[in-house]
GROMACS .gro file of C-alpha atoms in nm:
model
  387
    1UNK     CA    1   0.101  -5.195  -0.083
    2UNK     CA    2  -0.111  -4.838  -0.031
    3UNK     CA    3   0.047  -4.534  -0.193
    4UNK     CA    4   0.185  -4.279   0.040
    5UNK     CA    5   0.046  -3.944   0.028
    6UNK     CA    6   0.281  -3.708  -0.073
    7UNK     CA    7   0.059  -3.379   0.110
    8UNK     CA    8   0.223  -3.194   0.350
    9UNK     CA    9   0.095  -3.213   0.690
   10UNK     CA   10  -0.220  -3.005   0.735
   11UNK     CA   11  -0.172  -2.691   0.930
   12UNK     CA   12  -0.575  -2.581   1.144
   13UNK     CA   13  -0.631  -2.325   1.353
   14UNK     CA   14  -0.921  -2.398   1.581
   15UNK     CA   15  -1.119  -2.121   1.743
   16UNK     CA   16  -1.364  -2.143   2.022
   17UNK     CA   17  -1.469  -1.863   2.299
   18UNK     CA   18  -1.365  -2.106   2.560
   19UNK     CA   19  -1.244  -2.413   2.730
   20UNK     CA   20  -1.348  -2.370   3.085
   21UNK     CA   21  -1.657  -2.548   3.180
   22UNK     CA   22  -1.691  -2.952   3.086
   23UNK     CA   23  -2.057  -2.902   3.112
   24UNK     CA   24  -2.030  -2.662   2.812
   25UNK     CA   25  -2.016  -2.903   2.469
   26UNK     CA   26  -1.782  -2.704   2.274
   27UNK     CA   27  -1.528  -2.692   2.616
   28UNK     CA   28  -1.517  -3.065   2.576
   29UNK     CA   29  -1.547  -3.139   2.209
   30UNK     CA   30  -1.316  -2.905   2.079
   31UNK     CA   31  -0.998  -2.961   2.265
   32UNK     CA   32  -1.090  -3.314   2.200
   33UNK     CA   33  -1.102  -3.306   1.855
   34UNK     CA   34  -0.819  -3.082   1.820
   35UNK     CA   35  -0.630  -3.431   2.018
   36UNK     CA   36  -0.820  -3.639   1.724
   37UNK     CA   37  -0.670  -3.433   1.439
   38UNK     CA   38  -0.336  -3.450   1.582
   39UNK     CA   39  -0.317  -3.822   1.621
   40UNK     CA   40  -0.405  -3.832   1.208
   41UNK     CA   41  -0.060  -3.534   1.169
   42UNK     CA   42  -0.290  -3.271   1.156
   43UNK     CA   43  -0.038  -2.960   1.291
   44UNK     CA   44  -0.342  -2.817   1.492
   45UNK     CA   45  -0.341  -2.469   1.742
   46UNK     CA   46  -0.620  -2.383   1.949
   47UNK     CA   47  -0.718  -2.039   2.002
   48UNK     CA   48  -0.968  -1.923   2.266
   49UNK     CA   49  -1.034  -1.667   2.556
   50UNK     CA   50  -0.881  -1.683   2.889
   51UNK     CA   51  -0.673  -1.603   3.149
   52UNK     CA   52  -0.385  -1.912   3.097
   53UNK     CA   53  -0.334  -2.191   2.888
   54UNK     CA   54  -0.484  -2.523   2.899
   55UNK     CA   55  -0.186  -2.820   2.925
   56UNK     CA   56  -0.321  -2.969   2.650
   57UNK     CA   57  -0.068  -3.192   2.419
   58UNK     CA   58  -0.086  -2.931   2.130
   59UNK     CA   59  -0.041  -2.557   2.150
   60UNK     CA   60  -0.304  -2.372   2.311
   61UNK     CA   61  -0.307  -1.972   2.286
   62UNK     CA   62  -0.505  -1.758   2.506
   63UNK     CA   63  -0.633  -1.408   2.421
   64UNK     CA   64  -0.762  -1.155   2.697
   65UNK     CA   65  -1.191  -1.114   2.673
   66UNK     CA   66  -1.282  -0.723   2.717
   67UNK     CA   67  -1.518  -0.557   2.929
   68UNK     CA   68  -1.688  -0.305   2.659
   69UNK     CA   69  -1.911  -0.323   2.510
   70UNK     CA   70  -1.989  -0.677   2.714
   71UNK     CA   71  -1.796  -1.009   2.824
   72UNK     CA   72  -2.033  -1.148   2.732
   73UNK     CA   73  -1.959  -1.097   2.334
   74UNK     CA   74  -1.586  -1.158   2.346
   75UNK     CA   75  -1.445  -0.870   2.245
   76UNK     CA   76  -1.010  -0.945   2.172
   77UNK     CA   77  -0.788  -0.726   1.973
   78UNK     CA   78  -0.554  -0.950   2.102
   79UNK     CA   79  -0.748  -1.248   1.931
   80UNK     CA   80  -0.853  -1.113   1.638
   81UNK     CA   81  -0.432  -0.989   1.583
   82UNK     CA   82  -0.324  -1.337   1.640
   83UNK     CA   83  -0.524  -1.483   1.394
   84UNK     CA   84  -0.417  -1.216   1.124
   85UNK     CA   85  -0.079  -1.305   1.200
   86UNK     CA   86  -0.143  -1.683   1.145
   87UNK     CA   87  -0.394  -1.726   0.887
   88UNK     CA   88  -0.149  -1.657   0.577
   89UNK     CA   89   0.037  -1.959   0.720
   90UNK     CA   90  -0.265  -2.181   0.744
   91UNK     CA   91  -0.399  -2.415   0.571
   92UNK     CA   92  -0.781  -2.391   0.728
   93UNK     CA   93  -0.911  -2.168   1.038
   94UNK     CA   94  -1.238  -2.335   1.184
   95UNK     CA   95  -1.415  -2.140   1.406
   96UNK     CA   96  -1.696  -2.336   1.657
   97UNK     CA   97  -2.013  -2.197   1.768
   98UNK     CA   98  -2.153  -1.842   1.677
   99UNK     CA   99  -2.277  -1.464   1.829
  100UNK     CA  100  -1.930  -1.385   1.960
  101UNK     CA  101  -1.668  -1.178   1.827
  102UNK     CA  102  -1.438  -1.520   1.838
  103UNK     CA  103  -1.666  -1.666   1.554
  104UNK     CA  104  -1.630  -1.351   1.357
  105UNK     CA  105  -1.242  -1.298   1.363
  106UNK     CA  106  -1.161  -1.608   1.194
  107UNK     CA  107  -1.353  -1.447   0.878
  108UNK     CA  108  -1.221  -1.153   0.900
  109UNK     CA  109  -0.820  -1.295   0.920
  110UNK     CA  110  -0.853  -1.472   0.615
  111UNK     CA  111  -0.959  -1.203   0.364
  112UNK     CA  112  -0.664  -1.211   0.111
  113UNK     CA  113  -0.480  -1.527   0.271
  114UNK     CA  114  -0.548  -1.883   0.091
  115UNK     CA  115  -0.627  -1.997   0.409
  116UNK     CA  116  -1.029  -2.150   0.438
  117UNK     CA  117  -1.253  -2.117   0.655
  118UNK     CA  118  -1.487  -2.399   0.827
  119UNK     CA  119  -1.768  -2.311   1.042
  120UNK     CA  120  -1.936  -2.561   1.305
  121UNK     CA  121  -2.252  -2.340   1.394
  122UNK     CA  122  -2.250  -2.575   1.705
  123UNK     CA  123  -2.616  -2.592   1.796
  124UNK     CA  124  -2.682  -2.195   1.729
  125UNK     CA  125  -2.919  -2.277   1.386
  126UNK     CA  126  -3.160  -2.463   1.595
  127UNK     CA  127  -3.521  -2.289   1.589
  128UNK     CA  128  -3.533  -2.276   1.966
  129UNK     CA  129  -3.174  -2.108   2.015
  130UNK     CA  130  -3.245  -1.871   1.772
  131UNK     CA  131  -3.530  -1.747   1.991
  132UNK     CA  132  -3.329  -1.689   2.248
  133UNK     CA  133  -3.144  -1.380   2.338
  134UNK     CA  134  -3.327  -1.203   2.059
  135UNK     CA  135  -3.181  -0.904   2.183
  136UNK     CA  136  -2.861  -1.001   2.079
  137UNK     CA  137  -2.821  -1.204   1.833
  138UNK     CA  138  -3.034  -0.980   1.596
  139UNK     CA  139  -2.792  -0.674   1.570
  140UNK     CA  140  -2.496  -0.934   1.616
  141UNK     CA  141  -2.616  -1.093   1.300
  142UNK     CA  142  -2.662  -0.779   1.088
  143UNK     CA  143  -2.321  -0.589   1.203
  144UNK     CA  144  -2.082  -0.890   1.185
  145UNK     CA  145  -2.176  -1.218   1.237
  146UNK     CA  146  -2.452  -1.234   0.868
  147UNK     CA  147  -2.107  -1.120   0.624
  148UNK     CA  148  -1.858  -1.336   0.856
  149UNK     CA  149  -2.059  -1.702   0.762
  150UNK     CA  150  -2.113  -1.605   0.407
  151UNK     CA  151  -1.742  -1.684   0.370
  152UNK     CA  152  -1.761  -2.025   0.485
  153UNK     CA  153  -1.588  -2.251   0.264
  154UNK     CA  154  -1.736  -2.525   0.408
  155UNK     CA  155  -1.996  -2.623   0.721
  156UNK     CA  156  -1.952  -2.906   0.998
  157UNK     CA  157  -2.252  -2.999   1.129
  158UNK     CA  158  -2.237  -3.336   1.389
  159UNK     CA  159  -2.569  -3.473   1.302
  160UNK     CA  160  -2.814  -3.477   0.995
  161UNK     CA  161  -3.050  -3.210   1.204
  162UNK     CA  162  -2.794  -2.991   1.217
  163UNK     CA  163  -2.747  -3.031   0.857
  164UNK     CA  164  -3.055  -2.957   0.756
  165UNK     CA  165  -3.099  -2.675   1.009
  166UNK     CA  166  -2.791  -2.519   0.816
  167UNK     CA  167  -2.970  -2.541   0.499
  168UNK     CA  168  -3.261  -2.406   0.607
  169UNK     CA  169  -3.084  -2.103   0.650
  170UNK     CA  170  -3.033  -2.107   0.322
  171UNK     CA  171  -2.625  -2.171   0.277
  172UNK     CA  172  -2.542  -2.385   0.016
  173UNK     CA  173  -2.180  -2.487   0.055
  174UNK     CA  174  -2.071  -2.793   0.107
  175UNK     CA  175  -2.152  -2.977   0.421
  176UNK     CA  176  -1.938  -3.259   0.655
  177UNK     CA  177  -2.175  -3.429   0.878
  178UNK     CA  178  -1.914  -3.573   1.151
  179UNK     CA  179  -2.056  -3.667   1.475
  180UNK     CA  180  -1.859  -3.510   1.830
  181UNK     CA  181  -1.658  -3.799   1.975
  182UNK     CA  182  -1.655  -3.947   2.301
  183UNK     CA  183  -1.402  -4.107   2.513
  184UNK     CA  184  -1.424  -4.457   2.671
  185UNK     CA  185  -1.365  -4.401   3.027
  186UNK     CA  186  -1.230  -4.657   3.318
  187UNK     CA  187  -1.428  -4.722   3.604
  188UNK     CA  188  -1.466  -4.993   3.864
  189UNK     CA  189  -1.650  -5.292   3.725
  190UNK     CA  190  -1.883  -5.345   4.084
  191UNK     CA  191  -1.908  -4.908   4.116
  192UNK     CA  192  -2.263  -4.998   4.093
  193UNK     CA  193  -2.236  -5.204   4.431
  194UNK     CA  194  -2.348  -5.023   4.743
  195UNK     CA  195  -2.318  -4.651   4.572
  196UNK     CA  196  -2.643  -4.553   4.718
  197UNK     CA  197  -2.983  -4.721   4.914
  198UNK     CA  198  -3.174  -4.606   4.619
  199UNK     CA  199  -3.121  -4.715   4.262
  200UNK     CA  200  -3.094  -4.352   4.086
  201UNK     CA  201  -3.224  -4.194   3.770
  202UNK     CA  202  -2.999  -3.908   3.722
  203UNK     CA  203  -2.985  -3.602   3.472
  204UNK     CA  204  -2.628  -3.460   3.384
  205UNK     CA  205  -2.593  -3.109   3.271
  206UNK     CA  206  -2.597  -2.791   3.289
  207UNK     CA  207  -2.917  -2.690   3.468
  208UNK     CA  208  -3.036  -2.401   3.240
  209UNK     CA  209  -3.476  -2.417   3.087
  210UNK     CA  210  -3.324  -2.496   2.716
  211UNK     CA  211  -3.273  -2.824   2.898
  212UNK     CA  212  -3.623  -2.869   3.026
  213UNK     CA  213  -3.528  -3.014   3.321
  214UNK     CA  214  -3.836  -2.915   3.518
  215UNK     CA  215  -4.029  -3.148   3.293
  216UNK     CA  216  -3.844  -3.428   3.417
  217UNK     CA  217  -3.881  -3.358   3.748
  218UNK     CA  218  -4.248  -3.301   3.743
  219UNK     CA  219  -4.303  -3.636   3.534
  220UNK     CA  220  -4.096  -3.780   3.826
  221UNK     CA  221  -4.311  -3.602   4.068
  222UNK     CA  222  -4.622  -3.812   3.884
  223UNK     CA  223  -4.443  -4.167   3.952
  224UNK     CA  224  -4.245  -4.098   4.229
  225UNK     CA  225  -4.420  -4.217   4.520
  226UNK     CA  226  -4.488  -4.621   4.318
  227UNK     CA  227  -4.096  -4.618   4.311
  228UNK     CA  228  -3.975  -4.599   4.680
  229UNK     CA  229  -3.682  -4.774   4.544
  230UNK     CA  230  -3.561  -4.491   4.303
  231UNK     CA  231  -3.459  -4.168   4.338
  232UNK     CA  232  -3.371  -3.844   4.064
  233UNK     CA  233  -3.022  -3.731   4.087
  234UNK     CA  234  -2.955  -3.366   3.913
  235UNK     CA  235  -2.639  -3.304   3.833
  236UNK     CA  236  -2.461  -2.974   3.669
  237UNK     CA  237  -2.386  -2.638   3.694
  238UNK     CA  238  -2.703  -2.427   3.792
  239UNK     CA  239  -2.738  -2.158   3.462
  240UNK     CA  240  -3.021  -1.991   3.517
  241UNK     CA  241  -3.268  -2.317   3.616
  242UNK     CA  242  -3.244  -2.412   3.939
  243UNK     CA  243  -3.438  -2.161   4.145
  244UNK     CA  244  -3.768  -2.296   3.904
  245UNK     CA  245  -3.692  -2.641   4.023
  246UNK     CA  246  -3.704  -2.584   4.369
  247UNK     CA  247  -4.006  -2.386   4.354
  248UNK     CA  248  -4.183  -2.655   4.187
  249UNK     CA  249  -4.009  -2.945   4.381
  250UNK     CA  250  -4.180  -2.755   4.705
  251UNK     CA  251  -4.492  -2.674   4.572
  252UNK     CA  252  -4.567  -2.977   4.387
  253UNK     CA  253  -4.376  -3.179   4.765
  254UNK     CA  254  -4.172  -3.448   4.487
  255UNK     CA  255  -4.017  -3.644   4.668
  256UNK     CA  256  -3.613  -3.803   4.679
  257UNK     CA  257  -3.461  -3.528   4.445
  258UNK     CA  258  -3.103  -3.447   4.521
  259UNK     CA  259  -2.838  -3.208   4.330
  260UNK     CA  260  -2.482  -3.259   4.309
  261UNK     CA  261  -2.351  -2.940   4.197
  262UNK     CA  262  -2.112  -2.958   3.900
  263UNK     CA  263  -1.918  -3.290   3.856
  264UNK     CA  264  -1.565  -3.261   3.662
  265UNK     CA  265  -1.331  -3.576   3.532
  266UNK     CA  266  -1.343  -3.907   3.712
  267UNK     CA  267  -1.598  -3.747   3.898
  268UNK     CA  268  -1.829  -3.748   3.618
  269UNK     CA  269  -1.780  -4.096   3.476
  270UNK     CA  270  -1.864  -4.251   3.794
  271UNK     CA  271  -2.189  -4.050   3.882
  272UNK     CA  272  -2.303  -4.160   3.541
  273UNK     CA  273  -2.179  -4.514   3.527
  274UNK     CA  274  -2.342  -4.561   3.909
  275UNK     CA  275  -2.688  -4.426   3.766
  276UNK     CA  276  -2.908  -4.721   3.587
  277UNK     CA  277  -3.074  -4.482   3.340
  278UNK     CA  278  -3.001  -4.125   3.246
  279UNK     CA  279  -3.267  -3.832   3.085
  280UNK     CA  280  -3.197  -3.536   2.890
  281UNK     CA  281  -3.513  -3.362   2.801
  282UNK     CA  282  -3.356  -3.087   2.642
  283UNK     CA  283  -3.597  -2.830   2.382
  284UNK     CA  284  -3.280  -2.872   2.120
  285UNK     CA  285  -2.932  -3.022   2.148
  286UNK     CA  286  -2.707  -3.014   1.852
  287UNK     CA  287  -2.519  -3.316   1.970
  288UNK     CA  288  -2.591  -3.400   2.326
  289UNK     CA  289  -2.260  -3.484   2.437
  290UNK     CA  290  -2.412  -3.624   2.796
  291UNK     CA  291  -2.610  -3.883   2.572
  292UNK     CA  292  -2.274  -4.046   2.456
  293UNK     CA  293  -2.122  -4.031   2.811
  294UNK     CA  294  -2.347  -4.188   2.971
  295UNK     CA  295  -2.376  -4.473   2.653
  296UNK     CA  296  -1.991  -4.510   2.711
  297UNK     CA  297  -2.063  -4.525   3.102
  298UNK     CA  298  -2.264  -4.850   3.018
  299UNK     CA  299  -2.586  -4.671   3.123
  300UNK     CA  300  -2.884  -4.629   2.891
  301UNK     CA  301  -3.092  -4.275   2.824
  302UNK     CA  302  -3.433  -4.142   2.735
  303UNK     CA  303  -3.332  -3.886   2.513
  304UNK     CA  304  -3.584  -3.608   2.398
  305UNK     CA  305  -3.646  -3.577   2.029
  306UNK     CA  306  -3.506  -3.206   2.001
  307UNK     CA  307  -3.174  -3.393   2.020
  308UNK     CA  308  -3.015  -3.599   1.745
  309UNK     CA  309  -3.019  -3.946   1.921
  310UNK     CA  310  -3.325  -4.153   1.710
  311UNK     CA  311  -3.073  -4.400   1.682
  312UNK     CA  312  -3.139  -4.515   2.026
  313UNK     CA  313  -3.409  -4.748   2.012
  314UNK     CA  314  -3.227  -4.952   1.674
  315UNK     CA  315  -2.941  -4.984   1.882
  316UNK     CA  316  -3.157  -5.103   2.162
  317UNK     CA  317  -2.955  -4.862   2.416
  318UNK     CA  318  -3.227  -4.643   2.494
  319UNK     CA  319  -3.592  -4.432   2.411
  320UNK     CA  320  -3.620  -4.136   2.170
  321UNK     CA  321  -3.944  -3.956   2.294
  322UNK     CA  322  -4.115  -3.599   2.271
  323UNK     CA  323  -4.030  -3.405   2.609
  324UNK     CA  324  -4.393  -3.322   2.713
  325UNK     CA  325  -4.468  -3.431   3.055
  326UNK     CA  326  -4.703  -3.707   2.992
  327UNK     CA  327  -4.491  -3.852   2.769
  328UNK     CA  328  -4.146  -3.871   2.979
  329UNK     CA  329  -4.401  -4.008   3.260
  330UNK     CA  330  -4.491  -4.278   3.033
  331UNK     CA  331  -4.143  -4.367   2.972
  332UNK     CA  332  -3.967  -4.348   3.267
  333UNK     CA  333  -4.277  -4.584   3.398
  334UNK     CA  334  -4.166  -4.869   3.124
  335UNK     CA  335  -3.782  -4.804   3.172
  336UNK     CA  336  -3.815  -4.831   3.568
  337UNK     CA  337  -4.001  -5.134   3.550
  338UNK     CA  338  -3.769  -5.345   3.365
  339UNK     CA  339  -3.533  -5.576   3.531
  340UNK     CA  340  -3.240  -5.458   3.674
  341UNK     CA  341  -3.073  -5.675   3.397
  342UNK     CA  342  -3.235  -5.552   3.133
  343UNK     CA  343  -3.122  -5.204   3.219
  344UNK     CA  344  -2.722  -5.308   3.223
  345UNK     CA  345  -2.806  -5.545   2.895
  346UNK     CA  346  -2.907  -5.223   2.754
  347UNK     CA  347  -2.607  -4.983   2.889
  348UNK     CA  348  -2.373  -5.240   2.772
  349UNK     CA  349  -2.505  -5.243   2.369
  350UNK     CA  350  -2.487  -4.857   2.430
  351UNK     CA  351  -2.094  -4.859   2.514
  352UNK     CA  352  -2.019  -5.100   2.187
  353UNK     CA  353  -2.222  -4.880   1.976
  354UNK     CA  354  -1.990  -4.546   2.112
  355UNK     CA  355  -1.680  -4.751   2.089
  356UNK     CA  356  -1.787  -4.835   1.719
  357UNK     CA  357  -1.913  -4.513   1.575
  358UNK     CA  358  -1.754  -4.223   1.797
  359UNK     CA  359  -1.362  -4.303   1.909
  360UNK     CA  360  -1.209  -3.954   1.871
  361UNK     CA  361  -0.905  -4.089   1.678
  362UNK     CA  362  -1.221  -4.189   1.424
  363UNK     CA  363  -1.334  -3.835   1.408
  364UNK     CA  364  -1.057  -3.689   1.367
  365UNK     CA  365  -0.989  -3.910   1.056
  366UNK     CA  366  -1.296  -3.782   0.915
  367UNK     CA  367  -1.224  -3.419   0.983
  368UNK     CA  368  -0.869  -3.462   0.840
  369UNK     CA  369  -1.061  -3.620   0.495
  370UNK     CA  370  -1.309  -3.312   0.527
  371UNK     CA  371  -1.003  -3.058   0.484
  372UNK     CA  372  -0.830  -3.253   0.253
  373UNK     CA  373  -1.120  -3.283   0.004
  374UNK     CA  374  -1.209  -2.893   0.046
  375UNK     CA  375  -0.803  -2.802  -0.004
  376UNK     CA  376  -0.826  -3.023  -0.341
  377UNK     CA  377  -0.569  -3.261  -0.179
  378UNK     CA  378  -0.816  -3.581  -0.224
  379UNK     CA  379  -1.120  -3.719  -0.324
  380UNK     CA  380  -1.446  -3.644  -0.137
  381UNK     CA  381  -1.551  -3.865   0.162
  382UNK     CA  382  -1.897  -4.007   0.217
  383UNK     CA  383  -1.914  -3.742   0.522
  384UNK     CA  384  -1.927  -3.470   0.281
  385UNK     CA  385  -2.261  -3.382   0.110
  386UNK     CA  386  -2.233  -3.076  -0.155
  387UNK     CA  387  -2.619  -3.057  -0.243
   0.00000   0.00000   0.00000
């Protein structure tokens, strides 16, 4: 018979900037795990920006975002006074992603409260982000955000590059290496049937150059015209990338390249689960939540090596390749080639492997064990690495 634990329920604050976008990782994987902790009696609030609350089935406060000295930074009195009032109540605050004044307040609300602080830096270590917006993340980091992470009690990162991109920024506190869950979703077993003429190679995102889109669509451009049969399906929000792909879809005349636009829900799951292979080419991803998605749609991915998914090939799901041109052109030619079969053989192994390693209830478990361990409630879990 297993002892019972005689803790009192944990009590987290999560913080993110926002919720709003599904294409955004953090607006997905946050809410979601804040669901995961709750499932293991984790008493968990979410805090964010915005203009009303999410119905989400924990408590979800909003705080006003302020136009000086930019929206763009997240400047909230209202925020930041919240959290002061909560944090002496608290068991942990964790604050998600970094350069905005939401991933500074948590720090600053728990100075003289026992309440500790977690940081999941979200993607933001990775060499490429850090090159962009120079402009402002260089001041950001020396007036608030440099002081605010040297409190961190302890890190999240969700993959083992994230990890060691944390360390080579040279913080030594403990680490939990917990991956972002993924939901199984529903769909209509023959959605594959009759969905289009063409069989379709799609890319799901937001459509912004971090994701080097444009490299897929000119290795596309190279093979395009052997593969009457196919066509390249973009779909996301456009941030800042599409104008570059239709220039180069014009000048370079690629053929059979359609956009969607932004896809939300059930919406989603079906574009994915009707595509027979998916790319993302991205420069860095610190997760790559459209990877899992479209594992747990059944459809296999060629996913570019700044992301975290090696695993792919073991699992036989998928390719793991650099992003340069030549090489997604030599990919995409194997992958297209194969048998239809092949192709759903391969989706299928992908979905087992998400349903396996990456249920959210699972996740949650692990984050619960994380907190635990760092509030000297119980023993250290293998997630955890403290050198």
């Amino acid at each position: 018979m297993s002892a019972v634990s005689t803790n009192p329920p944990l009590r987290v604050g999560q913080v993110v900037a926002g919720v709003g976008g599904e294409s955004a990782g953090p607006s997905y994987s946050v809410p979601r795990l804040c669901s995961g902790l709750q499932q293991t009696g984790v008493n968990v609030t979410l805090y964010s920006l915005g203009k009303e609350a999410e119905p989400f089935p924990f408590p979800h406060r909003v705080y006003p975002s302020h136009r000086i000295p930019s929206y763009t930074l997240g400047r909230s009195p209202e925020l930041f006074a919240a959290l002061c009032n909560a944090a002496p109540a608290l068991d942990i605050l964790h604050s998600n992603a970094l350069w905005m004044f939401p991933n500074i307040y948590p720090a600053w609300a728990i100075r003289g409260t026992p309440c500790k602080l977690v940081n999941s830096p979200r993607g933001s270590f990775a060499p490429h982000a850090l090159r962009r917006s120079r402009w402002k993340k260089v001041p950001f980091w020396l007036l608030f955000q440099r002081a605010a992470l040297a409190q961190t009690d302890l890190w999240h990162a969700t993959c083992q590059k994230e990890y060691d991109e944390i360390r080579a920024m040279g913080y030594r506190q403990p680490v939990a290496i917990i991956p972002i869950g993924m939901d199984l979703p529903s769909f209509s077993p023959d959605i594959r049937k009759g969905a289009s003429p063409l069989r379709q190679l799609v890319f799901f995102g937001r459509i912004h150059p971090i994701k080097a889109v444009d490299r897929l669509v000119a290795a596309w451009g190279l093979i395009a015209s052997a593969l009457p049969d196919w066509e390249l399906v973009i779909a996301g929000p456009d941030c800042g990338g599409k104008a570059a792909l239709d220039a180069l879809i014009a000048a370079q005349r690629i053929p059979r390249v359609r956009f969607t636009g932004e896809l939300h829900k059930q919406a989603k799951y079906d574009f994915l689960r009707t595509a027979e292979l998916c790319v993302l080419p991205s420069f860095t991803e610190n997760f790559g939540v459209t990877v899992a998605e479209a594992l747990a749609c059944e459809t296999p991915v060629i996913a570019s090596t700044g992301t975290p998914w090696s695993s792919l090939a073991a699992h036989q799901a998928g390719w793991w390749v650099d992003n340069a041109v030549a090489s997604l052109k030599q990919t995409l030619e194997a992958a297209l080639a194969l048998p239809q079969a092949d192709l759903l053989a391969m989706g299928k192994r992908g979905r087992e492997w998400i349903a396996q390693d990456f249920s959210w209830p699972q996740i949650g478990a692990q984050m619960s064990a994380a907190y635990q361990w760092l509030l000297g409630r119980g023993s250290k879990p293998d997630c955890v690495i403290t050198d």
